[in-house]
Amino acid sequence: MLVRPLQWRDGDMKTLPRISHRRRLLGTFASILGVTSLTGCGSLRDDLTGSFCEGPAPKLVRGLEPAEPVDYVAIQSYFGRDQEPSTLQEEGACPATANCEALGAAPEEGGGMRGGFDGALEYVSYVRNDTVGHLLTLDEVRAFLGTIDTPSEAGLLVHLSGYHVDCDGNNFTQTGDGYIVYAQSGTTCGGDVSGHKLLVGPDGTIQELESEIVEHGDDNCQIGRIPTGLERSAKPERDGLGAFFAEVAHLEAASVAAFEDLAAELEHHGAPEALIRQARAAAREETRHAILTGALARRYGGERRIPRVQRQAPRDLEAIALDNAVEGLGRETFGALIGHHQALHATDPTIRSVMQTIALDETRHAELSHALHEWLCSQLSSAARDRVEHARRQALLRFRAGFCQEPSPELQRLAGLPSGAEATRMFDALFGGPV
């Protein structure tokens, strides 16, 4: 079941359809979230022959052959010394005779590596002869591994150097000089994604052989209704959960102005009272979202920016319809689906609880967008409706182009964001594939 806007013909009844889209949207979302499929994108990898991935994630500690054998090895991650670390991957078992509790606390000396470019500090923990150790630098990891003679060792060093090891195709091959590994850097939110061919030598040094931009980014990449007059500032730092939720809170606060202006415009044009009430209720709910996501940002060390919005004079009905087709039928409807995915998959209980609230609210906002679309189209000429539909389709193409890049492992696990490939599949299921 696809979410498609009502197509109007000249002569259709020019009355407000009853706001009854919510059940259809929720049913569609539930159907989509029950299906998993992956698609791939990327280049520079045609001559690569192997993969150290299983599904969407690389297995970077499986198959390690350290210079001295160990009982247990893991990649761990934390955002501050006062936070309990997360175990991203592990292999083996900690012996009962070892101080295994030390694996559940951040290293006393602090520090770590920027693995996966998500802002978290990562490090390698191991247990050898009942001794627990932490490797906090690349040089320590190289000394621990010795000669780089397995693919996972090459992949581990690439990951801990801040690259994203992409799993949507083959990602390594062995040569006489070491291992060639394909990885990516950057994000489509506020920048570009680059693909890299990297040579990892037997001594663990990493040399870039080739690189190219594989996906151009979009500064306007967050999900949600964005007001026309939102002032763009310098690109924010995107690292980590704190920065992610700070940007979400920034745009949730901006959405308050979007719905307040929409309500005033609808009143100006004599729209049905039901639509005006829904827009005002949405503004109140976006205020709550800004407070909730701002609290999440602070919890993870982020700092929310106050949005600056230039308030607009009332637009004509076609301009409102064009904006609603892009922001409401596209970004906001898909944002509601993403919210439900997070409410189901976030492992952080606080994030999951917040997203359960936001997802239901955003479904109501998507419901409003579809009802508003129907009323606006009933007021427009056939030519204007064609222009609105063209804008909607072009916007969907732009939105879809930004999903090839994976969110960081922390964002996928703790915040419940889908992978880039999962987001693409969800998007196609929601809107009927590439338009």
Short mmCIF file of C-alpha atoms in Angstrom, two decimals:
data_model
loop_
_atom_site.label_atom_id
_atom_site.label_comp_id
_atom_site.label_asym_id
_atom_site.label_seq_id
_atom_site.Cartn_x
_atom_site.Cartn_y
_atom_site.Cartn_z
CA MET A 1 0.00 0.00 0.00
CA LEU A 2 1.63 3.24 -1.20
CA VAL A 3 1.17 6.75 0.12
CA ARG A 4 0.11 8.76 -2.90
CA PRO A 5 -1.65 12.15 -2.87
CA LEU A 6 -5.16 12.38 -4.26
CA GLN A 7 -5.13 13.27 -7.97
CA TRP A 8 -7.71 15.96 -8.75
CA ARG A 9 -9.52 16.49 -12.06
CA ASP A 10 -11.41 19.56 -13.18
CA GLY A 11 -14.97 19.26 -11.94
CA ASP A 12 -14.12 17.32 -8.77
CA MET A 13 -16.08 18.34 -5.69
CA LYS A 14 -14.48 21.45 -4.16
CA THR A 15 -15.09 20.58 -0.52
CA LEU A 16 -12.79 19.59 2.33
CA PRO A 17 -12.31 15.81 2.58
CA ARG A 18 -12.64 14.46 6.10
CA ILE A 19 -9.24 14.18 7.84
CA SER A 20 -9.04 10.38 7.79
CA HIS A 21 -5.53 9.57 6.57
CA ARG A 22 -4.02 8.49 9.90
CA ARG A 23 -5.19 4.87 9.80
CA ARG A 24 -3.99 4.53 6.21
CA LEU A 25 -0.60 6.02 7.09
CA LEU A 26 -0.15 3.86 10.18
CA GLY A 27 -1.11 0.75 8.24
CA THR A 28 1.34 1.61 5.50
CA PHE A 29 4.12 2.32 8.01
CA ALA A 30 3.48 -0.99 9.81
CA SER A 31 3.61 -2.89 6.54
CA ILE A 32 6.88 -1.25 5.52
CA LEU A 33 8.58 -1.74 8.87
CA GLY A 34 7.81 -5.46 8.69
CA VAL A 35 9.97 -5.87 5.55
CA THR A 36 13.77 -5.76 5.30
CA SER A 37 15.72 -5.41 2.06
CA LEU A 38 19.08 -3.92 1.17
CA THR A 39 20.29 -2.07 -1.90
CA GLY A 40 23.76 -0.94 -2.70
CA CYS A 41 25.59 2.08 -4.06
CA GLY A 42 29.22 3.02 -4.47
CA SER A 43 32.12 2.70 -6.91
CA LEU A 44 35.89 2.10 -6.95
CA ARG A 45 35.20 -1.49 -5.95
CA ASP A 46 34.75 -3.38 -9.21
CA ASP A 47 38.08 -5.20 -8.88
CA LEU A 48 37.66 -6.10 -5.20
CA THR A 49 37.07 -9.79 -4.57
CA GLY A 50 36.12 -10.28 -0.92
CA SER A 51 34.06 -8.90 1.94
CA PHE A 52 34.53 -9.06 5.69
CA CYS A 53 30.86 -8.23 6.20
CA GLU A 54 27.86 -10.25 7.25
CA GLY A 55 24.73 -8.36 6.28
CA PRO A 56 25.02 -4.61 6.81
CA ALA A 57 27.92 -4.71 9.31
CA PRO A 58 31.62 -5.55 8.95
CA LYS A 59 33.04 -8.23 11.24
CA LEU A 60 36.23 -6.52 12.33
CA VAL A 61 37.31 -8.60 15.33
CA ARG A 62 36.50 -11.99 13.84
CA GLY A 63 39.58 -13.56 12.28
CA LEU A 64 42.13 -11.42 14.09
CA GLU A 65 45.51 -13.06 14.63
CA PRO A 66 47.28 -10.91 17.25
CA ALA A 67 51.01 -11.14 17.73
CA GLU A 68 50.21 -12.92 21.03
CA PRO A 69 46.98 -14.97 21.30
CA VAL A 70 44.11 -13.61 23.41
CA ASP A 71 41.00 -15.11 25.03
CA TYR A 72 38.74 -12.20 24.18
CA VAL A 73 38.81 -9.09 22.01
CA ALA A 74 36.23 -6.35 21.46
CA ILE A 75 35.69 -2.92 19.96
CA GLN A 76 34.21 -0.64 22.60
CA SER A 77 32.85 2.89 22.35
CA TYR A 78 32.01 5.71 24.74
CA PHE A 79 31.21 9.43 24.66
CA GLY A 80 32.77 10.42 27.96
CA ARG A 81 34.58 8.88 30.90
CA ASP A 82 31.47 9.16 33.05
CA GLN A 83 29.45 7.03 30.59
CA GLU A 84 29.33 3.27 30.44
CA PRO A 85 30.95 2.04 27.22
CA SER A 86 29.08 0.10 24.55
CA THR A 87 30.51 -3.09 23.08
CA LEU A 88 30.24 -2.79 19.31
CA GLN A 89 31.77 -6.16 18.37
CA GLU A 90 33.38 -8.95 20.34
CA GLU A 91 34.97 -12.32 19.81
CA GLY A 92 35.83 -15.00 22.38
CA ALA A 93 34.94 -15.00 26.06
CA CYS A 94 36.37 -13.35 29.13
CA PRO A 95 37.69 -16.08 31.47
CA ALA A 96 36.02 -16.33 34.86
CA THR A 97 39.42 -15.85 36.52
CA ALA A 98 39.90 -12.39 34.92
CA ASN A 99 38.59 -9.06 36.16
CA CYS A 100 35.85 -9.00 33.51
CA GLU A 101 34.09 -6.10 35.24
CA ALA A 102 36.85 -3.84 33.92
CA LEU A 103 35.37 -4.32 30.44
CA GLY A 104 32.20 -2.55 31.57
CA ALA A 105 33.92 0.74 32.45
CA ALA A 106 35.67 3.30 30.28
CA PRO A 107 39.48 3.26 30.44
CA GLU A 108 40.74 5.16 33.47
CA GLU A 109 43.33 6.91 31.36
CA GLY A 110 40.70 8.15 28.90
CA GLY A 111 41.30 8.66 25.21
CA GLY A 112 40.53 6.53 22.19
CA MET A 113 40.19 6.69 18.41
CA ARG A 114 37.54 8.27 16.19
CA GLY A 115 36.26 5.02 14.72
CA GLY A 116 33.44 5.38 12.23
CA PHE A 117 33.45 9.23 12.34
CA ASP A 118 30.39 9.38 14.63
CA GLY A 119 32.03 11.40 17.39
CA ALA A 120 32.43 8.54 19.83
CA LEU A 121 35.79 7.48 21.18
CA GLU A 122 36.50 3.87 20.32
CA TYR A 123 39.15 1.52 21.61
CA VAL A 124 40.03 -2.16 21.52
CA SER A 125 39.77 -4.22 24.70
CA TYR A 126 41.29 -7.66 25.15
CA VAL A 127 41.85 -10.33 27.77
CA ARG A 128 45.10 -12.31 27.75
CA ASN A 129 46.17 -14.62 30.56
CA ASP A 130 43.48 -13.16 32.85
CA THR A 131 44.76 -9.62 32.20
CA VAL A 132 42.40 -7.00 30.79
CA GLY A 133 43.98 -4.46 28.46
CA HIS A 134 42.84 -1.43 26.46
CA LEU A 135 44.34 -0.19 23.19
CA LEU A 136 43.71 3.55 22.82
CA THR A 137 45.85 4.51 19.82
CA LEU A 138 46.45 3.17 16.32
CA ASP A 139 50.09 2.48 17.19
CA GLU A 140 48.96 0.33 20.13
CA VAL A 141 46.58 -1.58 17.85
CA ARG A 142 49.33 -2.11 15.27
CA ALA A 143 51.69 -3.45 17.93
CA PHE A 144 48.92 -5.72 19.25
CA LEU A 145 48.20 -7.16 15.79
CA GLY A 146 51.77 -7.49 14.58
CA THR A 147 51.94 -8.22 10.86
CA ILE A 148 48.66 -7.39 9.12
CA ASP A 149 47.92 -10.77 7.59
CA THR A 150 44.12 -11.14 7.70
CA PRO A 151 41.42 -9.03 5.99
CA SER A 152 39.70 -8.18 9.28
CA GLU A 153 42.93 -6.73 10.67
CA ALA A 154 43.15 -4.39 7.67
CA GLY A 155 39.48 -3.49 8.03
CA LEU A 156 39.85 -2.83 11.77
CA LEU A 157 42.69 -0.36 11.20
CA VAL A 158 40.71 1.43 8.47
CA HIS A 159 37.67 1.67 10.76
CA LEU A 160 39.68 2.97 13.71
CA SER A 161 41.20 5.60 11.41
CA GLY A 162 37.77 7.20 11.08
CA TYR A 163 36.47 5.64 7.87
CA HIS A 164 33.16 3.86 7.40
CA VAL A 165 33.72 0.33 6.10
CA ASP A 166 30.92 -0.05 3.57
CA CYS A 167 29.14 -3.40 3.31
CA ASP A 168 27.01 -2.91 0.21
CA GLY A 169 29.43 -4.90 -1.94
CA ASN A 170 32.93 -6.36 -1.93
CA ASN A 171 35.28 -4.26 0.16
CA PHE A 172 38.77 -5.79 0.06
CA THR A 173 41.26 -7.69 -2.01
CA GLN A 174 44.73 -9.01 -1.12
CA THR A 175 47.78 -7.95 -3.10
CA GLY A 176 51.49 -8.47 -2.77
CA ASP A 177 51.71 -5.13 -0.96
CA GLY A 178 48.99 -5.83 1.61
CA TYR A 179 45.21 -5.39 1.51
CA ILE A 180 43.26 -2.93 -0.61
CA VAL A 181 40.15 -1.85 1.34
CA TYR A 182 37.20 0.19 0.11
CA ALA A 183 35.74 2.59 2.69
CA GLN A 184 33.84 5.86 2.82
CA SER A 185 34.08 9.13 4.69
CA GLY A 186 31.72 12.03 5.20
CA THR A 187 27.95 12.32 5.42
CA THR A 188 25.20 13.56 3.11
CA CYS A 189 23.89 15.75 5.94
CA GLY A 190 25.87 18.98 5.53
CA GLY A 191 28.62 17.60 3.29
CA ASP A 192 29.54 15.01 0.66
CA VAL A 193 30.28 11.30 0.93
CA SER A 194 33.59 10.18 -0.55
CA GLY A 195 34.69 6.68 -1.45
CA HIS A 196 38.30 5.66 -0.91
CA LYS A 197 40.56 2.85 -2.07
CA LEU A 198 43.07 2.36 0.73
CA LEU A 199 46.17 0.19 0.81
CA VAL A 200 46.86 -1.28 4.25
CA GLY A 201 50.46 -2.47 4.38
CA PRO A 202 51.81 -5.42 6.39
CA ASP A 203 53.05 -2.93 9.01
CA GLY A 204 49.58 -1.40 9.37
CA THR A 205 50.26 1.85 7.53
CA ILE A 206 47.36 3.16 5.44
CA GLN A 207 47.87 4.79 2.03
CA GLU A 208 45.08 6.30 -0.08
CA LEU A 209 45.22 5.06 -3.67
CA GLU A 210 42.08 6.66 -5.13
CA SER A 211 39.08 8.64 -3.96
CA GLU A 212 35.96 10.18 -5.45
CA ILE A 213 32.71 11.79 -4.33
CA VAL A 214 30.05 9.08 -4.41
CA GLU A 215 27.15 11.14 -3.04
CA HIS A 216 26.64 14.89 -2.90
CA GLY A 217 25.15 16.08 0.35
CA ASP A 218 22.28 18.35 1.23
CA ASP A 219 22.45 21.00 3.96
CA ASN A 220 18.67 20.69 4.21
CA CYS A 221 18.75 16.98 5.00
CA GLN A 222 16.93 16.66 8.30
CA ILE A 223 13.48 15.07 8.35
CA GLY A 224 10.58 17.37 9.23
CA ARG A 225 8.68 20.46 7.99
CA ILE A 226 11.12 23.34 7.50
CA PRO A 227 9.84 26.93 7.36
CA THR A 228 10.42 28.93 4.20
CA GLY A 229 12.22 31.72 6.08
CA LEU A 230 14.70 29.57 8.05
CA GLU A 231 18.09 31.27 7.98
CA ARG A 232 21.00 29.00 7.07
CA SER A 233 24.04 29.27 9.32
CA ALA A 234 27.45 27.66 9.04
CA LYS A 235 27.37 23.91 8.71
CA PRO A 236 27.06 22.44 12.21
CA GLU A 237 29.39 19.83 13.58
CA ARG A 238 27.76 16.46 12.86
CA ASP A 239 29.77 14.17 15.15
CA GLY A 240 28.01 12.06 17.73
CA LEU A 241 24.60 11.61 19.27
CA GLY A 242 24.75 14.98 21.01
CA ALA A 243 25.31 16.89 17.77
CA PHE A 244 22.70 14.80 15.96
CA PHE A 245 19.95 15.53 18.48
CA ALA A 246 21.06 19.18 18.74
CA GLU A 247 20.39 19.56 15.01
CA VAL A 248 17.08 17.68 15.32
CA ALA A 249 16.05 20.00 18.18
CA HIS A 250 17.07 23.04 16.10
CA LEU A 251 14.80 21.98 13.24
CA GLU A 252 11.96 20.88 15.53
CA ALA A 253 12.00 24.40 16.98
CA ALA A 254 12.02 25.86 13.46
CA SER A 255 8.97 23.72 12.64
CA VAL A 256 7.02 25.59 15.32
CA ALA A 257 7.26 28.73 13.18
CA ALA A 258 6.37 26.73 10.05
CA PHE A 259 3.06 25.57 11.54
CA GLU A 260 2.27 28.91 13.17
CA ASP A 261 2.72 30.64 9.81
CA LEU A 262 0.69 27.93 8.07
CA ALA A 263 -2.21 28.38 10.50
CA ALA A 264 -2.18 32.16 9.92
CA GLU A 265 -2.10 31.69 6.15
CA LEU A 266 -4.97 29.22 6.21
CA GLU A 267 -7.00 31.64 8.29
CA HIS A 268 -6.15 34.45 5.84
CA HIS A 269 -7.43 32.37 2.90
CA GLY A 270 -10.60 31.24 4.63
CA ALA A 271 -9.62 27.58 4.91
CA PRO A 272 -11.83 25.18 6.87
CA GLU A 273 -11.50 25.57 10.62
CA ALA A 274 -10.49 21.92 11.02
CA LEU A 275 -7.25 22.52 9.08
CA ILE A 276 -6.44 25.67 11.05
CA ARG A 277 -6.92 23.84 14.37
CA GLN A 278 -4.70 20.99 13.19
CA ALA A 279 -1.91 23.41 12.19
CA ARG A 280 -2.03 25.16 15.57
CA ALA A 281 -1.97 21.83 17.40
CA ALA A 282 1.04 20.78 15.31
CA ALA A 283 2.90 23.94 16.39
CA ARG A 284 2.30 23.06 20.05
CA GLU A 285 3.51 19.50 19.46
CA GLU A 286 6.65 20.71 17.70
CA THR A 287 7.40 22.84 20.76
CA ARG A 288 7.28 19.67 22.84
CA HIS A 289 9.51 17.86 20.33
CA ALA A 290 12.10 20.64 20.53
CA ILE A 291 12.16 20.34 24.33
CA LEU A 292 12.45 16.54 24.27
CA THR A 293 15.17 16.35 21.61
CA GLY A 294 17.01 19.29 23.20
CA ALA A 295 17.17 17.27 26.42
CA LEU A 296 18.58 14.31 24.47
CA ALA A 297 21.18 16.61 22.90
CA ARG A 298 22.32 17.82 26.33
CA ARG A 299 22.39 14.26 27.65
CA TYR A 300 24.94 13.36 24.98
CA GLY A 301 26.98 16.55 25.20
CA GLY A 302 25.37 18.54 22.39
CA GLU A 303 24.28 22.16 22.40
CA ARG A 304 21.12 23.20 20.57
CA ARG A 305 21.18 26.23 18.28
CA ILE A 306 18.25 28.64 18.37
CA PRO A 307 16.68 28.86 14.89
CA ARG A 308 16.40 32.22 13.20
CA VAL A 309 13.29 32.40 11.03
CA GLN A 310 12.32 35.37 8.86
CA ARG A 311 8.54 35.48 9.14
CA GLN A 312 6.81 35.64 5.77
CA ALA A 313 3.81 37.55 4.48
CA PRO A 314 0.88 35.23 3.65
CA ARG A 315 1.58 33.29 0.45
CA ASP A 316 -0.94 32.54 -2.28
CA LEU A 317 -2.61 29.12 -2.33
CA GLU A 318 -0.34 27.70 -5.02
CA ALA A 319 2.79 28.66 -3.07
CA ILE A 320 1.35 26.99 0.04
CA ALA A 321 0.48 23.90 -2.00
CA LEU A 322 3.98 23.71 -3.48
CA ASP A 323 5.58 23.94 -0.03
CA ASN A 324 3.15 21.40 1.43
CA ALA A 325 3.82 18.95 -1.41
CA VAL A 326 7.56 19.09 -0.73
CA GLU A 327 7.69 19.45 3.05
CA GLY A 328 4.44 17.71 4.04
CA LEU A 329 3.80 14.97 1.50
CA GLY A 330 7.51 14.24 1.18
CA ARG A 331 9.84 15.09 4.04
CA GLU A 332 7.29 15.08 6.85
CA THR A 333 5.50 11.88 5.81
CA PHE A 334 8.79 10.02 5.46
CA GLY A 335 9.95 11.56 8.76
CA ALA A 336 6.95 10.02 10.49
CA LEU A 337 7.92 6.60 9.13
CA ILE A 338 11.53 7.08 10.32
CA GLY A 339 10.19 8.08 13.75
CA HIS A 340 8.24 4.82 14.03
CA HIS A 341 11.37 2.89 13.00
CA GLN A 342 13.30 4.61 15.80
CA ALA A 343 10.51 3.94 18.30
CA LEU A 344 10.80 0.23 17.45
CA HIS A 345 14.57 -0.14 17.15
CA ALA A 346 16.31 2.37 19.46
CA THR A 347 18.18 0.46 22.16
CA ASP A 348 18.52 3.51 24.40
CA PRO A 349 15.27 3.38 26.44
CA THR A 350 15.07 7.17 26.81
CA ILE A 351 15.47 7.74 23.07
CA ARG A 352 12.95 4.99 22.35
CA SER A 353 10.40 6.58 24.70
CA VAL A 354 10.88 10.03 23.18
CA MET A 355 10.53 8.66 19.65
CA GLN A 356 7.32 6.83 20.53
CA THR A 357 5.80 10.20 21.41
CA ILE A 358 7.26 12.03 18.43
CA ALA A 359 6.34 9.32 15.91
CA LEU A 360 2.65 9.48 16.78
CA ASP A 361 2.66 13.28 16.65
CA GLU A 362 4.47 13.31 13.31
CA THR A 363 1.91 10.87 11.91
CA ARG A 364 -0.77 13.41 12.78
CA HIS A 365 1.28 16.09 11.02
CA ALA A 366 1.56 13.88 7.93
CA GLU A 367 -2.19 13.33 8.14
CA LEU A 368 -2.66 17.11 8.13
CA SER A 369 -0.37 17.43 5.10
CA HIS A 370 -2.45 14.99 3.07
CA ALA A 371 -5.76 16.58 4.06
CA LEU A 372 -4.34 20.03 3.34
CA HIS A 373 -3.14 18.83 -0.07
CA GLU A 374 -6.66 17.69 -0.93
CA TRP A 375 -8.23 21.02 0.05
CA LEU A 376 -5.57 23.12 -1.68
CA CYS A 377 -5.86 21.12 -4.90
CA SER A 378 -9.62 21.65 -4.82
CA GLN A 379 -8.94 25.41 -4.95
CA LEU A 380 -6.32 25.38 -7.74
CA SER A 381 -6.50 25.26 -11.51
CA SER A 382 -5.49 22.16 -13.44
CA ALA A 383 -2.22 23.82 -14.52
CA ALA A 384 -1.38 24.78 -10.92
CA ARG A 385 -2.08 21.24 -9.74
CA ASP A 386 0.30 19.93 -12.41
CA ARG A 387 3.02 22.28 -11.15
CA VAL A 388 2.47 21.08 -7.58
CA GLU A 389 2.73 17.44 -8.64
CA HIS A 390 5.92 18.14 -10.59
CA ALA A 391 7.46 19.83 -7.52
CA ARG A 392 6.49 16.88 -5.35
CA ARG A 393 8.15 14.37 -7.69
CA GLN A 394 11.33 16.43 -8.05
CA ALA A 395 11.59 16.74 -4.27
CA LEU A 396 11.21 12.99 -3.83
CA LEU A 397 14.10 12.43 -6.25
CA ARG A 398 16.29 14.79 -4.22
CA PHE A 399 15.34 13.19 -0.91
CA ARG A 400 15.98 9.66 -2.19
CA ALA A 401 19.47 10.57 -3.44
CA GLY A 402 20.69 11.13 0.14
CA PHE A 403 20.15 7.65 1.57
CA CYS A 404 23.21 5.71 0.38
CA GLN A 405 25.38 6.84 3.30
CA GLU A 406 25.08 4.82 6.49
CA PRO A 407 24.37 6.60 9.77
CA SER A 408 27.01 5.83 12.36
CA PRO A 409 26.74 2.53 14.26
CA GLU A 410 25.88 4.47 17.43
CA LEU A 411 23.01 6.28 15.73
CA GLN A 412 21.68 3.06 14.26
CA ARG A 413 21.92 1.17 17.53
CA LEU A 414 21.09 3.72 20.23
CA ALA A 415 18.83 6.05 18.24
CA GLY A 416 17.26 3.38 16.03
CA LEU A 417 17.98 5.07 12.70
CA PRO A 418 17.77 2.75 9.69
CA SER A 419 20.84 2.13 7.59
CA GLY A 420 21.11 4.09 4.36
CA ALA A 421 20.05 1.06 2.35
CA GLU A 422 17.14 0.35 4.68
CA ALA A 423 16.03 3.98 4.44
CA THR A 424 16.10 3.74 0.63
CA ARG A 425 13.97 0.60 0.70
CA MET A 426 11.52 2.17 3.15
CA PHE A 427 11.34 5.29 0.99
CA ASP A 428 10.61 3.27 -2.15
CA ALA A 429 7.96 1.23 -0.35
CA LEU A 430 6.30 4.39 0.93
CA PHE A 431 6.30 6.34 -2.32
CA GLY A 432 6.26 3.58 -4.91
CA GLY A 433 9.92 3.45 -5.91
CA PRO A 434 11.98 6.05 -7.82
CA VAL A 435 9.57 8.60 -9.26
#
